[in-house]
Tab-separated table of C-alpha atoms in Angstrom:
chain	number	residue	atom	x	y	z
A	197	GLU	CA	-50.502	48.905	151.743
A	198	SER	CA	-50.519	45.712	152.990
A	199	ALA	CA	-49.048	45.706	156.186
A	200	VAL	CA	-51.565	45.857	159.038
A	201	ALA	CA	-51.771	46.642	162.731
A	202	PRO	CA	-54.140	44.398	164.941
A	203	SER	CA	-57.002	46.687	166.320
A	204	THR	CA	-60.025	46.336	168.456
A	205	GLY	CA	-62.971	48.652	168.738
A	206	THR	CA	-66.269	49.563	167.065
A	207	VAL	CA	-66.421	51.281	163.719
A	208	THR	CA	-69.387	53.283	162.965
A	209	ILE	CA	-70.157	54.564	159.542
A	210	VAL	CA	-69.970	58.450	159.018
A	211	ALA	CA	-70.778	59.069	155.709
A	212	SER	CA	-73.703	60.886	153.806
A	213	GLY	CA	-73.963	58.413	151.137
A	214	ARG	CA	-73.139	54.132	150.790
A	215	VAL	CA	-69.610	53.176	151.623
A	216	LEU	CA	-67.317	50.820	149.341
A	217	VAL	CA	-66.505	47.718	151.206
A	218	ARG	CA	-63.529	46.709	149.366
A	219	SER	CA	-61.410	43.115	149.553
A	220	LEU	CA	-58.141	45.072	149.932
A	221	PRO	CA	-57.039	48.400	152.316
A	222	GLY	CA	-56.870	50.600	149.052
A	223	GLN	CA	-59.220	51.210	145.887
A	224	ALA	CA	-57.475	48.615	143.858
A	225	GLY	CA	-59.539	46.070	146.158
A	226	ASN	CA	-62.331	44.599	144.562
A	227	ILE	CA	-65.518	46.100	145.480
A	228	LEU	CA	-67.430	43.365	148.003
A	229	GLY	CA	-70.384	45.520	149.081
A	230	PHE	CA	-71.656	48.697	150.747
A	231	VAL	CA	-72.594	49.663	154.065
A	232	ASN	CA	-74.418	52.817	154.985
A	233	ASN	CA	-74.449	55.831	157.554
A	234	GLY	CA	-74.683	54.547	161.111
A	235	ASP	CA	-73.887	51.028	160.256
A	236	VAL	CA	-71.803	49.695	163.319
A	237	PHE	CA	-69.097	46.895	162.855
A	238	THR	CA	-66.337	45.320	164.851
A	239	LEU	CA	-63.073	46.491	163.665
A	240	LEU	CA	-60.646	43.544	162.533
A	241	GLU	CA	-57.396	45.441	161.700
A	242	GLN	CA	-56.477	48.514	160.770
A	243	SER	CA	-53.954	49.856	157.797
A	244	ALA	CA	-50.471	50.462	158.730
A	245	ASP	CA	-51.066	54.102	157.427
A	246	GLY	CA	-54.266	54.288	159.226
A	247	ALA	CA	-55.882	55.220	156.258
A	248	TRP	CA	-58.443	52.082	156.190
A	249	PHE	CA	-60.090	50.076	158.876
A	250	LYS	CA	-61.227	46.427	158.153
A	251	ILE	CA	-64.581	45.259	159.654
A	252	ASP	CA	-66.590	42.403	160.004
A	253	PHE	CA	-68.384	42.276	156.887
A	254	GLY	CA	-69.125	39.009	154.796
A	255	ALA	CA	-67.370	35.851	155.384
A	256	THR	CA	-63.831	37.355	155.391
A	257	GLY	CA	-64.353	40.978	156.629
A	258	GLY	CA	-63.671	43.970	154.089
A	259	TRP	CA	-61.752	47.513	154.342
A	260	ILE	CA	-63.688	50.591	154.196
A	261	SER	CA	-62.009	54.188	154.334
A	262	ALA	CA	-61.003	55.448	157.744
A	263	ASN	CA	-62.189	58.891	156.375
A	264	LEU	CA	-65.650	57.700	156.254
A	265	ALA	CA	-65.932	55.853	159.747
A	266	GLU	CA	-65.599	56.683	163.317
A	267	LEU	CA	-63.438	54.222	165.627
A	268	SER	CA	-64.341	53.431	169.484
A	269	GLN	CA	-62.546	52.128	171.475
């Protein structure tokens, strides 16, 4: 999934454990690091299918599964 839709808002992590942050939307993306339940980030982009959020993580941002986060506009 390479097409993305520009988005705005805040993403709050709502997972019981660590959430992987990836370089690309999808499980094929390299793991850049981890975030935890309750962490809050600015939303940079959203995948075209809505399944992945790009958050302000590190120098270039990173992708997390939308199932593990809550979006606030």
